[in-house]
Each structure stands twice: as C-alpha cells, then as structure tokens.
PDB file of C-alpha atoms in Angstrom:
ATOM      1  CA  UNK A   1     120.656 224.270  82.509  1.00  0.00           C
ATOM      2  CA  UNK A   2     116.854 224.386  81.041  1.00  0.00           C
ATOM      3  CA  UNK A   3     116.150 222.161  78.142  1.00  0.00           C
ATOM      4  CA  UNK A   4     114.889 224.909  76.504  1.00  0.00           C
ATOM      5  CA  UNK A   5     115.297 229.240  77.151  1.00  0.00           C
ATOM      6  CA  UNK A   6     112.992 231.814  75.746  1.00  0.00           C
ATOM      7  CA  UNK A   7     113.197 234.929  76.820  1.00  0.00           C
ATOM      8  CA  UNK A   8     109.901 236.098  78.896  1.00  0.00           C
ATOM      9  CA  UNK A   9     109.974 239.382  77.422  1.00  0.00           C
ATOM     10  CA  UNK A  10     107.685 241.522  77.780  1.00  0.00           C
ATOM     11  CA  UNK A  11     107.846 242.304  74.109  1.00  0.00           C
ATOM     12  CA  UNK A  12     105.830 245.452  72.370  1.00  0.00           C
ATOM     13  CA  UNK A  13     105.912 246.649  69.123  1.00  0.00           C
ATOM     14  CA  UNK A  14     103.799 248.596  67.129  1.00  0.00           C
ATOM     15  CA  UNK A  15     101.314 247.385  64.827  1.00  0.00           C
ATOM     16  CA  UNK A  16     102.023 246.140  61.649  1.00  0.00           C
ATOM     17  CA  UNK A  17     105.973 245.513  62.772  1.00  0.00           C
ATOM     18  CA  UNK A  18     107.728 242.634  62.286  1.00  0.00           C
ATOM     19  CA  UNK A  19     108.168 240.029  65.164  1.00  0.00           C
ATOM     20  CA  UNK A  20     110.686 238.028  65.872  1.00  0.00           C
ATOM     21  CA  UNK A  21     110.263 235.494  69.009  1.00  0.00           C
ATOM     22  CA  UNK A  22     113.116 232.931  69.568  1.00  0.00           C
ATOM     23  CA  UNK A  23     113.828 230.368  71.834  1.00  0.00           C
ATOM     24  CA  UNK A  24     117.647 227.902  72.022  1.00  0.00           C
ATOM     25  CA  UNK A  25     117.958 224.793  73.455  1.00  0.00           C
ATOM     26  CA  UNK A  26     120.157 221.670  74.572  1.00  0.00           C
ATOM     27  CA  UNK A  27     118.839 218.462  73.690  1.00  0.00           C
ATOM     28  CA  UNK A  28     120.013 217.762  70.096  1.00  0.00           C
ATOM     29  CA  UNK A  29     117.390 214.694  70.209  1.00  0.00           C
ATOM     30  CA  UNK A  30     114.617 217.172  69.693  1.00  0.00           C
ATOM     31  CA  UNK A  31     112.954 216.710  66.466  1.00  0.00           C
ATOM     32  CA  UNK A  32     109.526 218.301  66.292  1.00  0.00           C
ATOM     33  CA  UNK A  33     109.632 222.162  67.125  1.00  0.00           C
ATOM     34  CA  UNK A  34     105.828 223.920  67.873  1.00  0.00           C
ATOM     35  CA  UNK A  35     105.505 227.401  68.441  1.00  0.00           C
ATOM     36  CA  UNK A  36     102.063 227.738  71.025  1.00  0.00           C
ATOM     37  CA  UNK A  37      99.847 230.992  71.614  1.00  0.00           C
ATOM     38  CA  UNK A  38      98.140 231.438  74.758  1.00  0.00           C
ATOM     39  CA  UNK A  39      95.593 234.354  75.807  1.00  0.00           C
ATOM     40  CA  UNK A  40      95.500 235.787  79.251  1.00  0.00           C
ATOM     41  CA  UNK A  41      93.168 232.686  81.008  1.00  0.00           C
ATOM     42  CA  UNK A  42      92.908 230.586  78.444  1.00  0.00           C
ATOM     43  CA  UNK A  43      95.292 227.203  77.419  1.00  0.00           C
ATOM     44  CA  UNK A  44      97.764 227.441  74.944  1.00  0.00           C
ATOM     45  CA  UNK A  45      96.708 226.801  71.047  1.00  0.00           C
ATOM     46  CA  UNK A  46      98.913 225.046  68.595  1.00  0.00           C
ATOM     47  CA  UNK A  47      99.856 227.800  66.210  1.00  0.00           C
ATOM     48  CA  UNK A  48     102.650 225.774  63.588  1.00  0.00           C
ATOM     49  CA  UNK A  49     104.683 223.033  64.011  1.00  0.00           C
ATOM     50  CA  UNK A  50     108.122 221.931  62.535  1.00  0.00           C
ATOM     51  CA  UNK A  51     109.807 218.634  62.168  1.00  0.00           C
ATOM     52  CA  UNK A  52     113.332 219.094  61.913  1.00  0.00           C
ATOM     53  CA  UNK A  53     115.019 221.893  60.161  1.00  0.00           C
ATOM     54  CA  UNK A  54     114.328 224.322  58.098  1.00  0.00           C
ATOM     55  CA  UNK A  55     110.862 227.287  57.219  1.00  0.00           C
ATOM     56  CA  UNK A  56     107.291 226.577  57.605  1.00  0.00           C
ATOM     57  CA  UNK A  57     105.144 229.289  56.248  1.00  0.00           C
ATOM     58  CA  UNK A  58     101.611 229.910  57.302  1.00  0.00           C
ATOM     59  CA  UNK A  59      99.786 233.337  56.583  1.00  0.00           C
ATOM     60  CA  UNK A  60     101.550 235.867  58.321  1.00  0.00           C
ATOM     61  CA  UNK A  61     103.436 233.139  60.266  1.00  0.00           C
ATOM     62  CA  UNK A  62     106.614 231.667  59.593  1.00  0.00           C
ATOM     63  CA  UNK A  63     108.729 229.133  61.687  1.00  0.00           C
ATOM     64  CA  UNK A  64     112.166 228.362  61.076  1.00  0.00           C
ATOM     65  CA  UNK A  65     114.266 225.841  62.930  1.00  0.00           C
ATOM     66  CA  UNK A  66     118.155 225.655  62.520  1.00  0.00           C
ATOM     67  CA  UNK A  67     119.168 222.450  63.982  1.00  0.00           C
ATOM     68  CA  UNK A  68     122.666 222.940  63.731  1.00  0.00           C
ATOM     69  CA  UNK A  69     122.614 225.632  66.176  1.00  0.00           C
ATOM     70  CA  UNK A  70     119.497 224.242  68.245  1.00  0.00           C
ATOM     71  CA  UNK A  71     117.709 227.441  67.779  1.00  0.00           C
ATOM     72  CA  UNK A  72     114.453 228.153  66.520  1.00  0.00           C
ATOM     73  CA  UNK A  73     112.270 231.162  65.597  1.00  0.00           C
ATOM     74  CA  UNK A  74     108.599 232.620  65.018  1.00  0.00           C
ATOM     75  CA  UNK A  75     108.087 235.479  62.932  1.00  0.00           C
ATOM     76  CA  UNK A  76     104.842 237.304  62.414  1.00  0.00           C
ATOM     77  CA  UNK A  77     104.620 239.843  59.738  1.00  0.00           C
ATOM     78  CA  UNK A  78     102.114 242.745  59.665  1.00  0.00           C
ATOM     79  CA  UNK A  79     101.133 242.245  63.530  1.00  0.00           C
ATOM     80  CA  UNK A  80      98.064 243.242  64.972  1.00  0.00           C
ATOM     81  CA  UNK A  81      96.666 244.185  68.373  1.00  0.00           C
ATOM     82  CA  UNK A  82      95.002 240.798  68.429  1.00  0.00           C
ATOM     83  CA  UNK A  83      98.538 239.339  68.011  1.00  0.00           C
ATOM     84  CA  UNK A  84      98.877 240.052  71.780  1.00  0.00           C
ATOM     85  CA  UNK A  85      99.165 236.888  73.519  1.00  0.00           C
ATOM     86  CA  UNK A  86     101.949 234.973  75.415  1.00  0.00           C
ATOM     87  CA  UNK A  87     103.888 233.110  72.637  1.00  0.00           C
ATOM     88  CA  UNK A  88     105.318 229.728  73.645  1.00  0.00           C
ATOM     89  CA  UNK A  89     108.257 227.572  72.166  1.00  0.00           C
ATOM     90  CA  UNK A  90     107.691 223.917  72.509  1.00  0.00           C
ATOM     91  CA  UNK A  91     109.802 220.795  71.395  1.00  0.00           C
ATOM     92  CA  UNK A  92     109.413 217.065  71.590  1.00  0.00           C
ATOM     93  CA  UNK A  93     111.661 213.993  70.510  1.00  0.00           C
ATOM     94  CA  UNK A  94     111.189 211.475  68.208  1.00  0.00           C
ATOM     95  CA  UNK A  95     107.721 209.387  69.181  1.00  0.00           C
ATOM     96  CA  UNK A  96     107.636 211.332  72.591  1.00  0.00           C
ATOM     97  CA  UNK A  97     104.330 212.021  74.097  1.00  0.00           C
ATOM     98  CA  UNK A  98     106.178 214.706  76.010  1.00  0.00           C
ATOM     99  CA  UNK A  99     106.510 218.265  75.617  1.00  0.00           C
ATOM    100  CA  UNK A 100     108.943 220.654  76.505  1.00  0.00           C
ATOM    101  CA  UNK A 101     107.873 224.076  76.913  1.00  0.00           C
ATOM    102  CA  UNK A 102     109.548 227.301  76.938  1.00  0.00           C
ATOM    103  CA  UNK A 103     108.355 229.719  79.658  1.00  0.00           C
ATOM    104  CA  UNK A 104     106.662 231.996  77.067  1.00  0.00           C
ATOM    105  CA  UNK A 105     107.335 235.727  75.707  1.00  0.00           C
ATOM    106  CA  UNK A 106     104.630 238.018  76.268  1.00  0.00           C
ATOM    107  CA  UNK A 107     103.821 239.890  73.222  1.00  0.00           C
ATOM    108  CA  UNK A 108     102.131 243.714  73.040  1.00  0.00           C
ATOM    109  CA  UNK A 109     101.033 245.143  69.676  1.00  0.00           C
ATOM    110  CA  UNK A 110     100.173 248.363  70.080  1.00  0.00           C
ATOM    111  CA  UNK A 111      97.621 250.330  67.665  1.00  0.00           C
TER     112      UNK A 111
ATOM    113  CA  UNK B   1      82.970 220.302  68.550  1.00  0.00           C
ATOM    114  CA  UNK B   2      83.287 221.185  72.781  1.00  0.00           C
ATOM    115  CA  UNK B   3      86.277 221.755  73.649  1.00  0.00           C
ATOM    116  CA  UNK B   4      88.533 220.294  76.112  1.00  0.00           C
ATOM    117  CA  UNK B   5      86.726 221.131  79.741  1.00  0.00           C
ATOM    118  CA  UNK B   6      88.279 221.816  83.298  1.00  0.00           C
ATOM    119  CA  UNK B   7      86.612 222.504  86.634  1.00  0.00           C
ATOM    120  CA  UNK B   8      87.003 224.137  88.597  1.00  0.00           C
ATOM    121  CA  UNK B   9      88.400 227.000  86.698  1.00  0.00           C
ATOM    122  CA  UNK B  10      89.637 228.100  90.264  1.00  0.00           C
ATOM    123  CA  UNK B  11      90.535 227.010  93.552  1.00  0.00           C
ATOM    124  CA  UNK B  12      91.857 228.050  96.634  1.00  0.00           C
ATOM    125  CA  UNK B  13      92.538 225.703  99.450  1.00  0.00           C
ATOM    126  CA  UNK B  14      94.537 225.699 102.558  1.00  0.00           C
ATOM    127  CA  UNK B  15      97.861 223.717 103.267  1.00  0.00           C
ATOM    128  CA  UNK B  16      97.054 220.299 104.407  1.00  0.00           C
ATOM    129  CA  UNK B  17      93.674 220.119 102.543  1.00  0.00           C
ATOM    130  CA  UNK B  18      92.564 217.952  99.391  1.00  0.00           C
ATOM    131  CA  UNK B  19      91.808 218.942  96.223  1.00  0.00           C
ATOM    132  CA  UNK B  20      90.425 217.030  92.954  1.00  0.00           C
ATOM    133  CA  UNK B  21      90.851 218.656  89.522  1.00  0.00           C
ATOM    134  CA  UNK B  22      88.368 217.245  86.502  1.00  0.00           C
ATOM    135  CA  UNK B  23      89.113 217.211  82.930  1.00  0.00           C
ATOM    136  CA  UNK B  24      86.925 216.103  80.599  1.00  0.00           C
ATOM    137  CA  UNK B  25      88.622 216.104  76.875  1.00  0.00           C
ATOM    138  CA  UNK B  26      87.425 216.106  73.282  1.00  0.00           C
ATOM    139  CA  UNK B  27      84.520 213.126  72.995  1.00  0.00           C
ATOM    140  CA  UNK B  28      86.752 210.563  71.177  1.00  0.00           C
ATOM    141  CA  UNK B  29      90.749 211.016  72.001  1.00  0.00           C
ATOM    142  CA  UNK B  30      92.215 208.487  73.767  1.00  0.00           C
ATOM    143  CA  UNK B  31      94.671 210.343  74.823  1.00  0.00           C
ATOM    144  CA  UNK B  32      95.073 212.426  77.660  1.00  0.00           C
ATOM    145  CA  UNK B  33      98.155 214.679  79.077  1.00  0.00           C
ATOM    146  CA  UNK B  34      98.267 216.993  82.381  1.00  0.00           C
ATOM    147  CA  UNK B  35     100.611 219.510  82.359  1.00  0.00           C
ATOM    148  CA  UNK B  36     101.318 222.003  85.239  1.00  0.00           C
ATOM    149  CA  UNK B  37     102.500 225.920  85.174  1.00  0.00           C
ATOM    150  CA  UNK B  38     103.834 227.037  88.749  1.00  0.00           C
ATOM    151  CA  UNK B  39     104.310 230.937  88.990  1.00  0.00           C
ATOM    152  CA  UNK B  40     107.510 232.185  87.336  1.00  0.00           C
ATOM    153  CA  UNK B  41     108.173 228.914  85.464  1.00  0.00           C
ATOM    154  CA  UNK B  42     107.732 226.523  82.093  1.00  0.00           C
ATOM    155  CA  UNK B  43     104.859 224.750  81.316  1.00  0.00           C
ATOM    156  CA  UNK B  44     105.803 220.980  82.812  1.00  0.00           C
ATOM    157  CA  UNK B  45     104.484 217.429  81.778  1.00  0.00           C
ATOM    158  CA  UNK B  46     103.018 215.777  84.429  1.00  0.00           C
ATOM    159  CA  UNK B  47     100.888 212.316  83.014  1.00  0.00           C
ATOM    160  CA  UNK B  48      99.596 210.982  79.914  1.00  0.00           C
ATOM    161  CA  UNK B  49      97.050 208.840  79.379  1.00  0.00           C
ATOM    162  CA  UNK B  50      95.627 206.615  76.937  1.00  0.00           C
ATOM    163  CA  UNK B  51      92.073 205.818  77.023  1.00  0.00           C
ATOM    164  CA  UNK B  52      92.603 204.139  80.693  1.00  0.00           C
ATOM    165  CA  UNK B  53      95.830 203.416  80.885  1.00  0.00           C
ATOM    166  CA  UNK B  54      98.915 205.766  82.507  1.00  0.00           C
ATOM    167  CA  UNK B  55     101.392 205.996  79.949  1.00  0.00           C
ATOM    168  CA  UNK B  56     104.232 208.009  81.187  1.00  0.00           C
ATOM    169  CA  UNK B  57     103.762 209.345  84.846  1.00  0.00           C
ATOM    170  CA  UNK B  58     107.198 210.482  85.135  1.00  0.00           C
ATOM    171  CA  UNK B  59     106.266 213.882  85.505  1.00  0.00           C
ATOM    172  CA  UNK B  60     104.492 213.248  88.387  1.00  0.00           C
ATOM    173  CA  UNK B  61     106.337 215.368  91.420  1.00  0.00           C
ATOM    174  CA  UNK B  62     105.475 213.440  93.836  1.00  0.00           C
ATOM    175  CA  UNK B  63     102.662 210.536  95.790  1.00  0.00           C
ATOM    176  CA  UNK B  64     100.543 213.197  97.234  1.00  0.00           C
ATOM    177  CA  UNK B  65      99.825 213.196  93.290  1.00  0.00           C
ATOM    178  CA  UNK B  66      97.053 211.134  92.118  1.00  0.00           C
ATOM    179  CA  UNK B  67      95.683 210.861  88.398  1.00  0.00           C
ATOM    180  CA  UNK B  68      92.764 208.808  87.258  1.00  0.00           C
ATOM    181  CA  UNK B  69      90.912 208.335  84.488  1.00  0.00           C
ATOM    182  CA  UNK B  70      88.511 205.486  85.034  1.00  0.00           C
ATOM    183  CA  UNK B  71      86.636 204.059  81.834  1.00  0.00           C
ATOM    184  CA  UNK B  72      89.156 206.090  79.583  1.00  0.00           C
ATOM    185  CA  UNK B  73      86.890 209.356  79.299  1.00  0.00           C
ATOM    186  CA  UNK B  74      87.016 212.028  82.040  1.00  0.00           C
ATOM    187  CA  UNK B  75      90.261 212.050  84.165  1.00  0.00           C
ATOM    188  CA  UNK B  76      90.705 213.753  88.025  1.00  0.00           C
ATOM    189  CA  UNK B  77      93.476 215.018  89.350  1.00  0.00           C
ATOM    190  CA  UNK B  78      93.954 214.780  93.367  1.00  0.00           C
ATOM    191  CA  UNK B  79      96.536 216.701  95.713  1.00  0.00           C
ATOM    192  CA  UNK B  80      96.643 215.034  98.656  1.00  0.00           C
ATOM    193  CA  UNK B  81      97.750 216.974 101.264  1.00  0.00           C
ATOM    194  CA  UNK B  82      98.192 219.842  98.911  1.00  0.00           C
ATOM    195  CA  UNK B  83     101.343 221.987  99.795  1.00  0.00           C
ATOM    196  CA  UNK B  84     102.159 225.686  98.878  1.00  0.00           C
ATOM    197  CA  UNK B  85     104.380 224.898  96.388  1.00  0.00           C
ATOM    198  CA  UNK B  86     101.515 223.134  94.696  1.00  0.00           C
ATOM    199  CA  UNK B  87      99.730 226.388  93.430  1.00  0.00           C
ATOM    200  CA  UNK B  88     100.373 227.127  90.042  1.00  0.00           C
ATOM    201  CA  UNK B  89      97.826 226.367  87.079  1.00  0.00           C
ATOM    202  CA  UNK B  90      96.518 223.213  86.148  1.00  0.00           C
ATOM    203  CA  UNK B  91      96.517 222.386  82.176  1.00  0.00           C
ATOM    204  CA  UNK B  92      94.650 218.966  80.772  1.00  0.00           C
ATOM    205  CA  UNK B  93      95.171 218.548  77.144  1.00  0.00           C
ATOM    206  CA  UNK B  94      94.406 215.867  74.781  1.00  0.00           C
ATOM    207  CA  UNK B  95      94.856 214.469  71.350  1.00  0.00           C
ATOM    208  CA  UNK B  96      93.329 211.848  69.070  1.00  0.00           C
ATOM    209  CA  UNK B  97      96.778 210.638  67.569  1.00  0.00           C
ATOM    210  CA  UNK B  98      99.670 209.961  69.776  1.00  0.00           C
ATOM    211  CA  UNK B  99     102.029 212.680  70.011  1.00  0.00           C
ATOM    212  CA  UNK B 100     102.496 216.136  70.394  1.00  0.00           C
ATOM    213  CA  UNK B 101     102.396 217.319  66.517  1.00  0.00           C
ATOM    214  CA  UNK B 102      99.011 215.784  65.721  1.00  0.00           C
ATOM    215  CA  UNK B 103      97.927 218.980  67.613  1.00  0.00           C
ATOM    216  CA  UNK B 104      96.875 218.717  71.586  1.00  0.00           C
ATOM    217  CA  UNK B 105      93.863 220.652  72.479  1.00  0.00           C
ATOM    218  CA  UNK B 106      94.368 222.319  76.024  1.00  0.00           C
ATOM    219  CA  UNK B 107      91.854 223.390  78.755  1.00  0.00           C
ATOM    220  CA  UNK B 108      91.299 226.594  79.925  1.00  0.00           C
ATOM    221  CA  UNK B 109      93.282 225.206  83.337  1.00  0.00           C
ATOM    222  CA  UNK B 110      92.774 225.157  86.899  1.00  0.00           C
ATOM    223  CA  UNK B 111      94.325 227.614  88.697  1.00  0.00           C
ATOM    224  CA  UNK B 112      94.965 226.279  92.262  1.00  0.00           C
ATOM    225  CA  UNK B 113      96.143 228.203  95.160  1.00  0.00           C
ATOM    226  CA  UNK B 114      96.892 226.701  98.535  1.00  0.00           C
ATOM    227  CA  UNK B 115      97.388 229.151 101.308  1.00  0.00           C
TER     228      UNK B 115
END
C-alpha cells in the first residue's frame, strides 16, 4: 500500500468553479501536510502548508487536514485558466527532512 | 534572488553509460535534497544534504548512485552504469531551515533518459 494516494486525474472544470483536490494516507505519524503546484517543465512550488489538523486559508486557497481520517484536501475557489498545473499532496513527520509525495492530479481550467 | 539551478535540463544516454547531474541551490542554504520522478510514479526522496555532509541517503536506490556536494555549495549527482529504469526526472531542492515546511525551493529537474 502507498503512503500516500491521490488520484492522477486528469481533472477539468470550468473557470471560476470550485476545486476540490484530495489525497488519503496511512502513516498516522504524519504531521505537516503541503499541498505543491507544478507547471508542465518546471519543479514543484510550495503552495500552503498545514501542521496537523484542521483549515488554512490563503486567497482563493484553502487546505484542510482531518487527521482522524488521514485525509486531506485543497480547495481553490474562483479558478482560473492559470490554475492549470499538476497539483501535488505532500506530507512529512515530525522533524523529518523527508517528503512524501503524492503522484499529482492534473488540473484543466477551461475559459 | 536565482533560483535553484540544474543542468543539464536534459539528457539522454545509453544503457551502460555515465551520467553526472549538477545542482547548484539558493546562495546560502545549507541544505540540500534530491528527489527523483520515474514515469507513472510519486515524486521519491533520494539524499539530503547539509552544507557537506549526507544526512539521510536512505533513498538512495542503489551504489551505481553517487551524490556529492564538496565544500557544501553545488552538489552532482552520478549514475554509474546508468540502467533503463533510471530515466525519470531529476529534482534538486533546497532550504535554508531544516525541514520540509520552512518551504524547499525545487529545480526545474533533469530529465534523464537512458536508452
């Protein structure tokens, strides 16, 4: 079993929808959630970051992380065409250098 | 601020042959990370670094697997002989704090194909 699942989509909506990317996972040791964006040929970029449970809000970004069922969730309101990107889960334990990666959903907003 | 740099931004080499990857990171973090992408799958830690030192290597697949980073600035990758299952893409990071929060800066990547 992966450490962590994320659907690889594809995933296309059109603009200005709602998004909703998730990812589960197995290790209950994981305490610092990141969700990571990644154009087409370039490295991923942090995007938010969570430690432990519960919402992070930032712009039209919000992260929530529900421990208790070891899943975890992006959510980008009003999305745009420049919103398309590969959208990578990531997770780390306590004082790990380490992270675990999702394989990525591949987002399409459409104008 | 430059970025996190990696060269080549492509290779292609044939089974058997060496290859050296270079990553120079931000001027000033200590540390370091490789992580690899092979077609179809997740991102995957590889090394980390800090300043000269190997911190965790257990990512490392195998000996034919060779990080360096000598004087705690740039760091090189060698494959040595590189095998198929080697290609995939090539991802340095690095960070000025410890830890994956404080906000890793990635490379473009290598992408590395061995035919």
């Amino acid at each position: 079993q992966k450490e962590v699942e994320q659907d690889p989509g594809p995933l296309s909506v059109p603009e200005g929808a709602i998004v909703s990317l998730n990812c589960t996972y197995s290790n209950s040791a994981f305490q610092y959630f990141m969700w990571y964006r990644q154009y087409s040929r370039k490295g991923p970029e942090l995007l938010m970051y969570t430690y432990s449970s519960g919402n992070k809000e930032d712009g039209r970004f919000t992260a929530q992380v529900d421990k208790s069922s070891k899943y975890i969730s992006l959510f980008i309101r009003d999305s745009q065409p420049s919103d398309s990107a590969t959208y990578l889960c990531a997770m780390s334990e306590p004082g790990g250098f380490k992270t675990i990666f999702g394989a990525g959903t591949r987002l399409f907003v459409k104008a | 601020e430059a970025g996190v740099t990696q060269f080549p931004s492509h290779s292609v080499i044939e089974k058997g042959q060496t290859v050296t990857l270079r990553c120079d990171p931000i001027s000033g973090h200590d540390n370091l990370y490789w992580y690899r992408r092979v077609m179809g799958k997740e991102i995957k830690f590889l090394l980390h670094f800090v300043k000269e030192s190997k911190q965790d290597e257990s990512g490392m697949p195998n000996n034919r697997f060779l990080a360096e980073r000598t004087g705690g600035t740039y760091s090189t990758l060698k494959v040595q002989p590189a095998e198929l299952e080697d290609s995939g893409v090539y991802f340095c990071a690095s960070s000025q704090e410890g830890g994956p929060v404080y906000g890793y800066t990635f490379g473009s990547g290598t992408r590395l194909t061995v035919v």
